[in-house]
mmCIF file of C-alpha atoms and ligand atoms in Angstrom:
data_model
loop_
_atom_site.group_PDB
_atom_site.id
_atom_site.type_symbol
_atom_site.label_atom_id
_atom_site.label_comp_id
_atom_site.label_asym_id
_atom_site.label_seq_id
_atom_site.Cartn_x
_atom_site.Cartn_y
_atom_site.Cartn_z
ATOM 1 C CA MET A 1 0.000 0.000 0.000
ATOM 2 C CA THR A 2 1.241 3.482 -0.814
ATOM 3 C CA ALA A 3 -0.311 6.685 0.423
ATOM 4 C CA THR A 4 -0.797 9.632 -1.926
ATOM 5 C CA SER A 5 -2.399 12.893 -0.806
ATOM 6 C CA GLY A 6 -4.173 11.113 2.022
ATOM 7 C CA LEU A 7 -5.687 8.542 -0.317
ATOM 8 C CA THR A 8 -4.653 4.938 0.155
ATOM 9 C CA ILE A 9 -4.106 3.208 -3.130
ATOM 10 C CA THR A 10 -3.743 -0.514 -3.630
ATOM 11 C CA PRO A 11 -1.164 -1.077 -6.374
ATOM 12 C CA HIS A 12 -2.157 -3.334 -9.267
ATOM 13 C CA MET A 13 -5.836 -3.341 -8.382
ATOM 14 C CA PRO A 14 -7.296 -5.493 -11.139
ATOM 15 C CA THR A 15 -10.923 -4.311 -10.904
ATOM 16 C CA GLY A 16 -12.841 -1.687 -9.030
ATOM 17 C CA ILE A 17 -12.952 -2.005 -5.261
ATOM 18 C CA LEU A 18 -16.261 -1.338 -3.543
ATOM 19 C CA HIS A 19 -15.536 -0.484 0.084
ATOM 20 C CA ILE A 20 -18.506 -1.298 2.312
ATOM 21 C CA ASP A 21 -18.556 -0.072 5.896
ATOM 22 C CA LEU A 22 -20.550 -2.579 7.966
ATOM 23 C CA GLU A 23 -20.029 -0.445 11.078
ATOM 24 C CA ALA A 24 -21.750 2.458 9.338
ATOM 25 C CA ILE A 25 -24.644 0.173 8.342
ATOM 26 C CA ALA A 26 -24.966 -0.925 11.985
ATOM 27 C CA ALA A 27 -24.818 2.716 13.146
ATOM 28 C CA ASN A 28 -27.533 3.686 10.647
ATOM 29 C CA TRP A 29 -29.741 0.842 11.900
ATOM 30 C CA ARG A 30 -29.242 2.041 15.492
ATOM 31 C CA ALA A 31 -30.025 5.634 14.497
ATOM 32 C CA LEU A 32 -33.230 4.622 12.682
ATOM 33 C CA ASP A 33 -34.165 2.373 15.614
ATOM 34 C CA ALA A 34 -33.714 5.324 17.997
ATOM 35 C CA LEU A 35 -36.302 7.330 16.025
ATOM 36 C CA SER A 36 -39.120 4.990 17.038
ATOM 37 C CA SER A 37 -40.265 4.140 20.548
ATOM 38 C CA TYR A 38 -38.863 1.196 22.489
ATOM 39 C CA ASP A 39 -41.955 -0.967 21.914
ATOM 40 C CA CYS A 40 -41.695 -0.577 18.136
ATOM 41 C CA GLU A 41 -39.412 -3.231 16.645
ATOM 42 C CA THR A 42 -36.915 -2.106 13.986
ATOM 43 C CA ALA A 43 -36.402 -4.715 11.288
ATOM 44 C CA ALA A 44 -34.212 -4.465 8.153
ATOM 45 C CA THR A 45 -35.078 -4.749 4.468
ATOM 46 C CA VAL A 46 -32.212 -6.563 2.747
ATOM 47 C CA LYS A 47 -33.774 -7.549 -0.584
ATOM 48 C CA ALA A 48 -31.731 -7.578 -3.812
ATOM 49 C CA ASP A 49 -28.601 -8.795 -2.005
ATOM 50 C CA ALA A 50 -28.890 -6.037 0.604
ATOM 51 C CA TYR A 51 -29.290 -3.357 -2.085
ATOM 52 C CA GLY A 52 -26.247 -4.747 -3.868
ATOM 53 C CA LEU A 53 -23.923 -4.654 -0.864
ATOM 54 C CA GLY A 54 -23.859 -8.375 -0.005
ATOM 55 C CA VAL A 55 -26.580 -9.843 2.189
ATOM 56 C CA THR A 56 -24.369 -12.558 3.694
ATOM 57 C CA GLN A 57 -22.119 -9.844 5.161
ATOM 58 C CA VAL A 58 -24.706 -7.178 5.918
ATOM 59 C CA ALA A 59 -27.394 -9.284 7.608
ATOM 60 C CA PRO A 60 -25.125 -11.015 10.164
ATOM 61 C CA ARG A 61 -23.746 -7.595 11.161
ATOM 62 C CA LEU A 62 -27.293 -6.292 11.717
ATOM 63 C CA PHE A 63 -28.170 -9.445 13.644
ATOM 64 C CA ALA A 64 -25.169 -8.815 15.909
ATOM 65 C CA GLU A 65 -26.492 -5.285 16.442
ATOM 66 C CA GLY A 66 -29.793 -6.701 17.688
ATOM 67 C CA CYS A 67 -31.938 -6.843 14.537
ATOM 68 C CA ARG A 68 -34.236 -9.885 14.704
ATOM 69 C CA ALA A 69 -36.519 -9.435 11.692
ATOM 70 C CA PHE A 70 -35.462 -9.228 8.042
ATOM 71 C CA PHE A 71 -37.401 -8.573 4.844
ATOM 72 C CA VAL A 72 -36.433 -9.882 1.403
ATOM 73 C CA ALA A 73 -38.319 -9.976 -1.904
ATOM 74 C CA THR A 74 -38.259 -13.630 -2.970
ATOM 75 C CA ALA A 75 -38.436 -16.985 -1.197
ATOM 76 C CA ASP A 76 -35.015 -17.827 -2.676
ATOM 77 C CA GLU A 77 -33.522 -14.699 -1.119
ATOM 78 C CA GLY A 78 -35.084 -15.892 2.123
ATOM 79 C CA LEU A 79 -33.350 -19.250 1.825
ATOM 80 C CA GLU A 80 -29.963 -17.632 1.242
ATOM 81 C CA LEU A 81 -30.547 -15.349 4.219
ATOM 82 C CA ARG A 82 -31.641 -18.223 6.458
ATOM 83 C CA ARG A 83 -28.368 -20.008 5.670
ATOM 84 C CA ALA A 84 -26.440 -16.866 6.617
ATOM 85 C CA LEU A 85 -28.361 -16.140 9.829
ATOM 86 C CA GLY A 86 -29.342 -19.481 11.303
ATOM 87 C CA PRO A 87 -32.722 -20.316 12.828
ATOM 88 C CA GLU A 88 -33.412 -17.399 15.168
ATOM 89 C CA PRO A 89 -34.509 -14.302 13.262
ATOM 90 C CA ARG A 90 -37.816 -14.011 11.456
ATOM 91 C CA ILE A 91 -37.522 -13.621 7.684
ATOM 92 C CA TYR A 92 -40.391 -12.171 5.620
ATOM 93 C CA ALA A 93 -40.796 -12.296 1.819
ATOM 94 C CA TYR A 94 -42.541 -9.421 -0.007
ATOM 95 C CA TYR A 95 -43.403 -11.592 -3.025
ATOM 96 C CA GLY A 96 -45.587 -13.641 -0.721
ATOM 97 C CA HIS A 97 -46.427 -17.231 -1.579
ATOM 98 C CA MET A 98 -45.993 -17.713 -5.318
ATOM 99 C CA THR A 99 -46.571 -20.906 -7.269
ATOM 100 C CA GLY A 100 -43.515 -23.065 -6.709
ATOM 101 C CA ASP A 101 -42.480 -21.324 -3.464
ATOM 102 C CA THR A 102 -44.089 -23.761 -1.031
ATOM 103 C CA ALA A 103 -41.113 -26.064 -0.448
ATOM 104 C CA THR A 104 -38.638 -23.195 -0.108
ATOM 105 C CA LEU A 105 -40.819 -21.251 2.335
ATOM 106 C CA ALA A 106 -41.251 -24.372 4.459
ATOM 107 C CA ARG A 107 -37.629 -25.456 4.349
ATOM 108 C CA ALA A 108 -36.179 -22.004 5.029
ATOM 109 C CA ASP A 109 -38.851 -21.016 7.555
ATOM 110 C CA VAL A 110 -39.667 -17.858 5.594
ATOM 111 C CA VAL A 111 -42.881 -15.965 6.319
ATOM 112 C CA PRO A 112 -44.678 -15.035 3.082
ATOM 113 C CA LEU A 113 -46.380 -11.634 3.082
ATOM 114 C CA ILE A 114 -49.549 -12.633 1.265
ATOM 115 C CA CYS A 115 -50.476 -10.006 -1.328
ATOM 116 C CA SER A 116 -53.540 -11.334 -3.185
ATOM 117 C CA LEU A 117 -56.615 -13.488 -2.642
ATOM 118 C CA GLU A 118 -55.086 -16.150 -4.838
ATOM 119 C CA GLN A 119 -51.987 -16.262 -2.619
ATOM 120 C CA LEU A 120 -54.096 -16.422 0.517
ATOM 121 C CA MET A 121 -55.942 -19.502 -0.747
ATOM 122 C CA ARG A 122 -52.719 -21.092 -1.947
ATOM 123 C CA HIS A 123 -51.043 -20.550 1.383
ATOM 124 C CA LEU A 124 -53.883 -21.796 3.566
ATOM 125 C CA GLU A 125 -54.141 -24.926 1.437
ATOM 126 C CA ALA A 126 -50.456 -25.679 0.909
ATOM 127 C CA LEU A 127 -48.983 -24.705 4.283
ATOM 128 C CA PRO A 128 -51.893 -24.368 6.704
ATOM 129 C CA ARG A 129 -49.799 -24.234 9.880
ATOM 130 C CA HIS A 130 -46.914 -22.189 8.446
ATOM 131 C CA PRO A 131 -46.824 -18.566 9.662
ATOM 132 C CA PHE A 132 -47.803 -15.858 7.192
ATOM 133 C CA GLY A 133 -48.273 -12.112 7.064
ATOM 134 C CA LEU A 134 -50.510 -9.912 4.925
ATOM 135 C CA GLN A 135 -49.895 -6.934 2.675
ATOM 136 C CA LEU A 136 -52.727 -4.455 2.303
ATOM 137 C CA ASP A 137 -52.937 -1.933 -0.511
ATOM 138 C CA THR A 138 -53.720 1.471 0.951
ATOM 139 C CA GLY A 139 -53.287 3.422 -2.271
ATOM 140 C CA MET A 140 -49.969 2.609 -3.916
ATOM 141 C CA ASN A 141 -51.633 0.129 -6.267
ATOM 142 C CA ARG A 142 -48.699 -2.223 -6.434
ATOM 143 C CA LEU A 143 -49.032 -5.200 -4.072
ATOM 144 C CA GLY A 144 -51.562 -6.151 -1.460
ATOM 145 C CA LEU A 145 -55.220 -6.808 -0.791
ATOM 146 C CA LYS A 146 -57.491 -3.901 -1.720
ATOM 147 C CA MET A 147 -60.085 -2.499 0.627
ATOM 148 C CA GLU A 148 -62.991 -4.574 -0.777
ATOM 149 C CA GLU A 149 -60.923 -7.755 -0.955
ATOM 150 C CA TRP A 150 -59.832 -7.288 2.632
ATOM 151 C CA ALA A 151 -63.416 -6.693 3.724
ATOM 152 C CA ALA A 152 -64.381 -9.978 2.092
ATOM 153 C CA VAL A 153 -61.626 -12.179 3.564
ATOM 154 C CA ALA A 154 -60.496 -10.419 6.746
ATOM 155 C CA GLU A 155 -62.425 -12.776 8.995
ATOM 156 C CA LEU A 156 -61.092 -15.902 7.296
ATOM 157 C CA ALA A 157 -57.557 -14.522 7.176
ATOM 158 C CA LEU A 158 -57.560 -13.397 10.806
ATOM 159 C CA ARG A 159 -58.843 -16.765 11.977
ATOM 160 C CA ALA A 160 -55.673 -18.279 10.485
ATOM 161 C CA GLU A 161 -53.666 -15.963 12.785
ATOM 162 C CA PRO A 162 -51.342 -13.912 10.589
ATOM 163 C CA VAL A 163 -48.175 -12.765 12.386
ATOM 164 C CA LEU A 164 -47.957 -9.318 10.736
ATOM 165 C CA VAL A 165 -50.110 -6.956 8.672
ATOM 166 C CA THR A 166 -48.267 -4.466 6.473
ATOM 167 C CA THR A 167 -48.750 -1.721 3.939
ATOM 168 C CA HIS A 168 -46.299 0.475 2.029
ATOM 169 C CA LEU A 169 -46.196 4.228 1.382
ATOM 170 C CA ALA A 170 -45.861 5.474 -2.194
ATOM 171 C CA SER A 171 -44.650 9.018 -1.431
ATOM 172 C CA SER A 172 -42.847 8.855 1.911
ATOM 173 C CA ASP A 173 -39.823 10.664 0.459
ATOM 174 C CA VAL A 174 -42.022 13.777 0.192
ATOM 175 C CA PRO A 175 -42.938 14.542 3.822
ATOM 176 C CA ASP A 176 -45.907 16.806 3.081
ATOM 177 C CA ALA A 177 -47.440 14.686 0.322
ATOM 178 C CA ALA A 178 -51.167 14.273 0.952
ATOM 179 C CA GLN A 179 -50.825 10.634 -0.083
ATOM 180 C CA ASN A 180 -48.996 9.900 3.186
ATOM 181 C CA THR A 181 -51.881 10.940 5.425
ATOM 182 C CA ASP A 182 -54.371 9.314 3.022
ATOM 183 C CA GLN A 183 -52.579 5.989 3.234
ATOM 184 C CA LEU A 184 -52.186 6.296 6.998
ATOM 185 C CA ALA A 185 -55.928 6.897 7.401
ATOM 186 C CA ARG A 186 -56.780 3.981 5.135
ATOM 187 C CA PHE A 187 -54.428 1.649 7.023
ATOM 188 C CA HIS A 188 -56.186 2.605 10.262
ATOM 189 C CA GLU A 189 -59.553 2.058 8.641
ATOM 190 C CA MET A 190 -58.524 -1.392 7.427
ATOM 191 C CA THR A 191 -56.741 -2.611 10.559
ATOM 192 C CA ASP A 192 -57.879 -0.782 13.714
ATOM 193 C CA GLY A 193 -59.161 -3.212 16.294
ATOM 194 C CA ILE A 194 -57.343 -6.302 15.062
ATOM 195 C CA SER A 195 -54.828 -7.866 17.424
ATOM 196 C CA VAL A 196 -52.129 -8.543 14.822
ATOM 197 C CA PRO A 197 -48.877 -6.500 14.897
ATOM 198 C CA ARG A 198 -48.787 -3.856 12.163
ATOM 199 C CA SER A 199 -45.999 -2.406 10.011
ATOM 200 C CA LEU A 200 -46.228 0.559 7.651
ATOM 201 C CA ALA A 201 -42.923 2.441 7.654
ATOM 202 C CA ALA A 202 -39.830 1.933 5.522
ATOM 203 C CA THR A 203 -37.023 4.526 5.740
ATOM 204 C CA GLY A 204 -39.211 7.433 4.612
ATOM 205 C CA GLY A 205 -42.066 6.460 6.920
ATOM 206 C CA ILE A 206 -39.776 6.355 9.958
ATOM 207 C CA LEU A 207 -38.804 9.969 9.272
ATOM 208 C CA LEU A 208 -42.464 11.042 9.024
ATOM 209 C CA GLY A 209 -42.881 10.573 12.776
ATOM 210 C CA GLY A 210 -44.370 8.362 15.458
ATOM 211 C CA GLU A 211 -47.883 7.987 14.080
ATOM 212 C CA TYR A 212 -46.391 6.120 11.108
ATOM 213 C CA HIS A 213 -44.389 3.604 13.146
ATOM 214 C CA PHE A 214 -46.997 1.123 14.466
ATOM 215 C CA ASP A 215 -45.412 -2.086 15.854
ATOM 216 C CA MET A 216 -42.538 -2.579 13.426
ATOM 217 C CA THR A 217 -40.512 -0.506 10.963
ATOM 218 C CA ARG A 218 -38.588 -2.074 8.077
ATOM 219 C CA PRO A 219 -35.989 0.365 6.670
ATOM 220 C CA GLY A 220 -33.797 -0.493 3.689
ATOM 221 C CA ILE A 221 -32.110 2.409 1.876
ATOM 222 C CA GLY A 222 -31.435 4.396 5.055
ATOM 223 C CA LEU A 223 -29.277 1.567 6.397
ATOM 224 C CA PHE A 224 -27.125 1.852 3.306
ATOM 225 C CA GLY A 225 -26.563 5.581 3.483
ATOM 226 C CA GLY A 226 -29.180 6.705 0.949
ATOM 227 C CA LEU A 227 -31.830 9.413 0.904
ATOM 228 C CA PRO A 228 -34.314 10.165 2.341
ATOM 229 C CA PHE A 229 -32.206 9.437 5.481
ATOM 230 C CA ALA A 230 -30.024 12.531 5.049
ATOM 231 C CA LYS A 231 -28.306 11.995 8.403
ATOM 232 C CA ALA A 232 -27.072 8.516 7.506
ATOM 233 C CA ASP A 233 -23.410 7.680 7.939
ATOM 234 C CA PRO A 234 -21.795 7.092 4.539
ATOM 235 C CA VAL A 235 -21.511 3.378 3.783
ATOM 236 C CA VAL A 236 -19.831 2.925 0.414
ATOM 237 C CA ALA A 237 -16.737 4.148 -1.375
ATOM 238 C CA LEU A 238 -15.703 3.023 -4.832
ATOM 239 C CA ASP A 239 -12.207 3.029 -6.318
ATOM 240 C CA LEU A 240 -11.571 2.239 -9.971
ATOM 241 C CA PRO A 241 -8.185 1.314 -11.455
ATOM 242 C CA VAL A 242 -6.507 3.487 -14.061
ATOM 243 C CA ILE A 243 -5.598 1.288 -17.018
ATOM 244 C CA SER A 244 -3.880 3.759 -19.323
ATOM 245 C CA CYS A 245 -2.892 7.457 -19.499
ATOM 246 C CA PHE A 246 -2.017 9.344 -22.679
ATOM 247 C CA ASP A 247 -1.851 12.792 -24.308
ATOM 248 C CA ILE A 248 -4.148 14.061 -27.034
ATOM 249 C CA ALA A 249 -3.901 17.197 -29.141
ATOM 250 C CA ALA A 250 -6.391 20.070 -29.207
ATOM 251 C CA GLY A 251 -9.260 19.170 -31.540
ATOM 252 C CA GLU A 252 -9.113 15.390 -30.900
ATOM 253 C CA ALA A 253 -12.286 13.684 -29.701
ATOM 254 C CA VAL A 254 -12.659 11.034 -26.992
ATOM 255 C CA GLY A 255 -14.858 7.954 -26.891
ATOM 256 C CA TYR A 256 -17.939 6.618 -28.708
ATOM 257 C CA SER A 257 -19.666 9.058 -31.037
ATOM 258 C CA ALA A 258 -16.939 11.637 -30.343
ATOM 259 C CA THR A 259 -19.126 13.561 -27.895
ATOM 260 C CA TRP A 260 -16.217 15.443 -26.265
ATOM 261 C CA THR A 261 -13.463 17.285 -28.063
ATOM 262 C CA ALA A 262 -10.340 18.635 -26.355
ATOM 263 C CA ARG A 263 -10.086 22.448 -26.591
ATOM 264 C CA ALA A 264 -6.430 22.351 -25.577
ATOM 265 C CA PRO A 265 -3.752 19.653 -25.494
ATOM 266 C CA SER A 266 -5.011 17.270 -22.790
ATOM 267 C CA ARG A 267 -4.052 14.193 -20.820
ATOM 268 C CA ILE A 268 -6.632 11.436 -20.525
ATOM 269 C CA ALA A 269 -6.843 8.523 -18.092
ATOM 270 C CA THR A 270 -8.847 5.468 -19.147
ATOM 271 C CA VAL A 271 -10.414 3.867 -16.085
ATOM 272 C CA GLY A 272 -11.734 0.336 -15.478
ATOM 273 C CA GLY A 273 -15.467 0.665 -14.828
ATOM 274 C CA GLY A 274 -18.464 1.326 -17.052
ATOM 275 C CA TYR A 275 -22.180 0.923 -17.412
ATOM 276 C CA ALA A 276 -21.899 -2.861 -16.964
ATOM 277 C CA ASP A 277 -20.634 -1.993 -13.469
ATOM 278 C CA GLY A 278 -23.510 0.294 -12.596
ATOM 279 C CA LEU A 279 -21.887 3.524 -13.785
ATOM 280 C CA LEU A 280 -24.926 4.438 -15.794
ATOM 281 C CA ARG A 281 -24.388 5.655 -19.340
ATOM 282 C CA SER A 282 -26.456 8.712 -18.534
ATOM 283 C CA LEU A 283 -23.577 9.808 -16.270
ATOM 284 C CA SER A 284 -21.609 10.752 -19.373
ATOM 285 C CA GLN A 285 -22.583 14.390 -18.774
ATOM 286 C CA GLY A 286 -21.020 16.121 -15.817
ATOM 287 C CA MET A 287 -19.708 13.294 -13.655
ATOM 288 C CA GLU A 288 -16.651 13.926 -11.499
ATOM 289 C CA VAL A 289 -14.210 11.475 -9.975
ATOM 290 C CA MET A 290 -11.612 12.241 -7.316
ATOM 291 C CA VAL A 291 -7.874 11.754 -7.332
ATOM 292 C CA GLY A 292 -7.009 12.380 -3.709
ATOM 293 C CA PRO A 293 -8.584 15.792 -3.043
ATOM 294 C CA VAL A 294 -8.645 16.835 -6.716
ATOM 295 C CA PRO A 295 -11.834 16.501 -8.786
ATOM 296 C CA CYS A 296 -11.479 15.367 -12.411
ATOM 297 C CA ASN A 297 -14.172 15.377 -15.097
ATOM 298 C CA VAL A 298 -15.336 12.298 -16.903
ATOM 299 C CA VAL A 299 -15.200 13.194 -20.602
ATOM 300 C CA GLY A 300 -16.870 11.432 -23.525
ATOM 301 C CA ARG A 301 -19.370 8.606 -23.221
ATOM 302 C CA VAL A 302 -19.349 6.032 -20.452
ATOM 303 C CA SER A 303 -18.788 2.720 -22.240
ATOM 304 C CA MET A 304 -19.514 -0.810 -21.042
ATOM 305 C CA ASP A 305 -16.282 -1.360 -19.103
ATOM 306 C CA LEU A 306 -14.458 1.954 -19.328
ATOM 307 C CA LEU A 307 -14.570 5.632 -18.430
ATOM 308 C CA THR A 308 -12.313 8.352 -19.795
ATOM 309 C CA VAL A 309 -11.209 11.106 -17.431
ATOM 310 C CA ASP A 310 -9.499 14.445 -18.103
ATOM 311 C CA ILE A 311 -6.404 14.504 -15.879
ATOM 312 C CA SER A 312 -4.646 17.403 -17.609
ATOM 313 C CA HIS A 313 -4.475 19.401 -14.355
ATOM 314 C CA LEU A 314 -2.801 16.658 -12.283
ATOM 315 C CA ASP A 315 0.940 16.720 -11.668
ATOM 316 C CA ARG A 316 1.222 12.974 -12.100
ATOM 317 C CA ASP A 317 -0.747 10.007 -13.409
ATOM 318 C CA PRO A 318 -3.023 8.399 -10.803
ATOM 319 C CA GLU A 319 -3.151 4.671 -10.137
ATOM 320 C CA SER A 320 -6.836 4.790 -9.300
ATOM 321 C CA VAL A 321 -9.740 7.212 -9.063
ATOM 322 C CA ARG A 322 -12.442 7.390 -6.408
ATOM 323 C CA VAL A 323 -15.986 7.510 -7.728
ATOM 324 C CA LEU A 324 -17.996 7.377 -4.505
ATOM 325 C CA ASP A 325 -16.906 8.758 -1.160
ATOM 326 C CA ALA A 326 -18.337 10.360 1.950
ATOM 327 C CA HIS A 327 -18.998 13.647 0.089
ATOM 328 C CA ARG A 328 -20.076 12.211 -3.243
ATOM 329 C CA GLY A 329 -22.400 9.386 -2.294
ATOM 330 C CA VAL A 330 -24.860 7.357 -4.308
ATOM 331 C CA ASP A 331 -27.362 10.216 -4.304
ATOM 332 C CA THR A 332 -24.876 12.671 -5.811
ATOM 333 C CA LEU A 333 -24.101 10.170 -8.549
ATOM 334 C CA ALA A 334 -27.802 9.456 -8.964
ATOM 335 C CA ALA A 335 -28.548 13.155 -9.409
ATOM 336 C CA SER A 336 -25.999 13.409 -12.248
ATOM 337 C CA ALA A 337 -27.577 10.362 -13.872
ATOM 338 C CA GLY A 338 -31.172 11.533 -13.459
ATOM 339 C CA THR A 339 -32.100 8.646 -11.162
ATOM 340 C CA ILE A 340 -32.249 7.754 -7.443
ATOM 341 C CA GLY A 341 -29.648 6.399 -5.014
ATOM 342 C CA TYR A 342 -31.524 3.086 -4.822
ATOM 343 C CA GLU A 343 -30.828 2.430 -8.511
ATOM 344 C CA VAL A 344 -27.162 3.410 -8.327
ATOM 345 C CA LEU A 345 -26.590 1.131 -5.316
ATOM 346 C CA THR A 346 -28.371 -1.883 -6.716
ATOM 347 C CA SER A 347 -26.655 -1.498 -10.097
ATOM 348 C CA MET A 348 -23.152 -1.667 -8.621
ATOM 349 C CA GLY A 349 -21.645 -4.513 -10.572
ATOM 350 C CA ARG A 350 -20.619 -7.970 -9.519
ATOM 351 C CA ARG A 351 -17.257 -7.272 -11.121
ATOM 352 C CA TYR A 352 -16.070 -5.141 -8.247
ATOM 353 C CA LYS A 353 -14.105 -6.672 -5.431
ATOM 354 C CA ARG A 354 -16.083 -5.966 -2.272
ATOM 355 C CA GLN A 355 -13.975 -4.971 0.680
ATOM 356 C CA TYR A 356 -15.724 -4.902 4.047
ATOM 357 C CA ARG A 357 -14.879 -2.877 7.116
ATOM 358 C CA GLY A 358 -16.146 -4.281 10.405
ATOM 359 C CA GLY A 359 -18.384 -7.299 10.677
ATOM 360 C CA GLN A 360 -18.198 -10.700 12.279
HETATM 361 C C1 PLP B 1 -38.107 -2.035 -0.474
HETATM 362 C C2 PLP B 1 -39.214 -1.993 0.484
HETATM 363 C C3 PLP B 1 -39.017 -1.490 1.789
HETATM 364 C C4 PLP B 1 -37.761 -0.751 2.196
HETATM 365 O O1 PLP B 1 -37.861 0.548 1.670
HETATM 366 P P1 PLP B 1 -36.708 1.665 1.819
HETATM 367 O O2 PLP B 1 -37.298 2.841 1.146
HETATM 368 O O3 PLP B 1 -35.515 1.133 1.112
HETATM 369 O O4 PLP B 1 -36.470 1.868 3.264
HETATM 370 C C5 PLP B 1 -40.061 -1.622 2.693
HETATM 371 N N1 PLP B 1 -41.250 -2.184 2.343
HETATM 372 C C6 PLP B 1 -41.486 -2.641 1.085
HETATM 373 C C7 PLP B 1 -42.809 -3.240 0.760
HETATM 374 C C8 PLP B 1 -40.482 -2.557 0.111
HETATM 375 O O5 PLP B 1 -40.735 -2.997 -1.131
#
């Protein structure tokens, strides 16, 4: 390891290195947990491989911090998580009980969050004594039983003793959206008086305040340092290797479709990382990377495996560039790409070497 301008560089790094701070994830979970009262359980949503950060590393760290309930999307994700966590924690699947899921749900002890009448019937027939939860649709129109459906089957469903009733907010990232209070009112209307624990809030809902917390919260993005949890500790940093540096003359163009032309003689660094690694092609305009404390512009198009960077102002060629850091997180990158932090995180490629700080 050599240190340059305060930046630690690993020589001969063959691919990008995604640094993932498990201690920061644990701290973010504690901070989100502290926002709800002591009798409200704080779970963790770790679907899509913990938002691309590696569920087999992230979930055990959260378990060590005290988290005892985890949410994934599919039954197969539940099975992988069960193997990583052992028998104790409860694992819920947002896709519910799909055709073909029965054996996996049973074997991995995963609780399906039933989201349609069809799933309810399937579950009660296929796994009558296996715990299940329910998703209610309070206005997002994505997953869950609608008001009339719930009215029709609530009695039957409640007799089978669901372990959790949930809904999901569509606009929780906009605190004063009328849809938040609408959905809250509808959730009350659909569930007040039942004796089943209730969960409504993901990251955004936690930040809306106590009336949104019910018995359990289930944050995802906030654990991983993304908005809307603006106070989150930064979790990821990304370093990409420099493959080649060279000079070009004024008037020469760089990259596919020659979208950038040098106004003066320039020095270019070609960097290992592209849209196949989650550096979205729409970043081609206006993205910056850091060499130590010095920002450098990405010039020309992002290609599948490569970026080109203008390093004319540096006094020597860098060995690597930093794409994400504490000041330029996934949301900064997302803003340059016209998307959200969630998409940037979950698009981070498999090609990177993941390096973890902290953990078990
Ligand atoms: C993804 C998801 C969550 C977690 O949401 P964040 O915004 O990442 O905190 C919670 N509930 C449901 C139903 C989800 O799909």
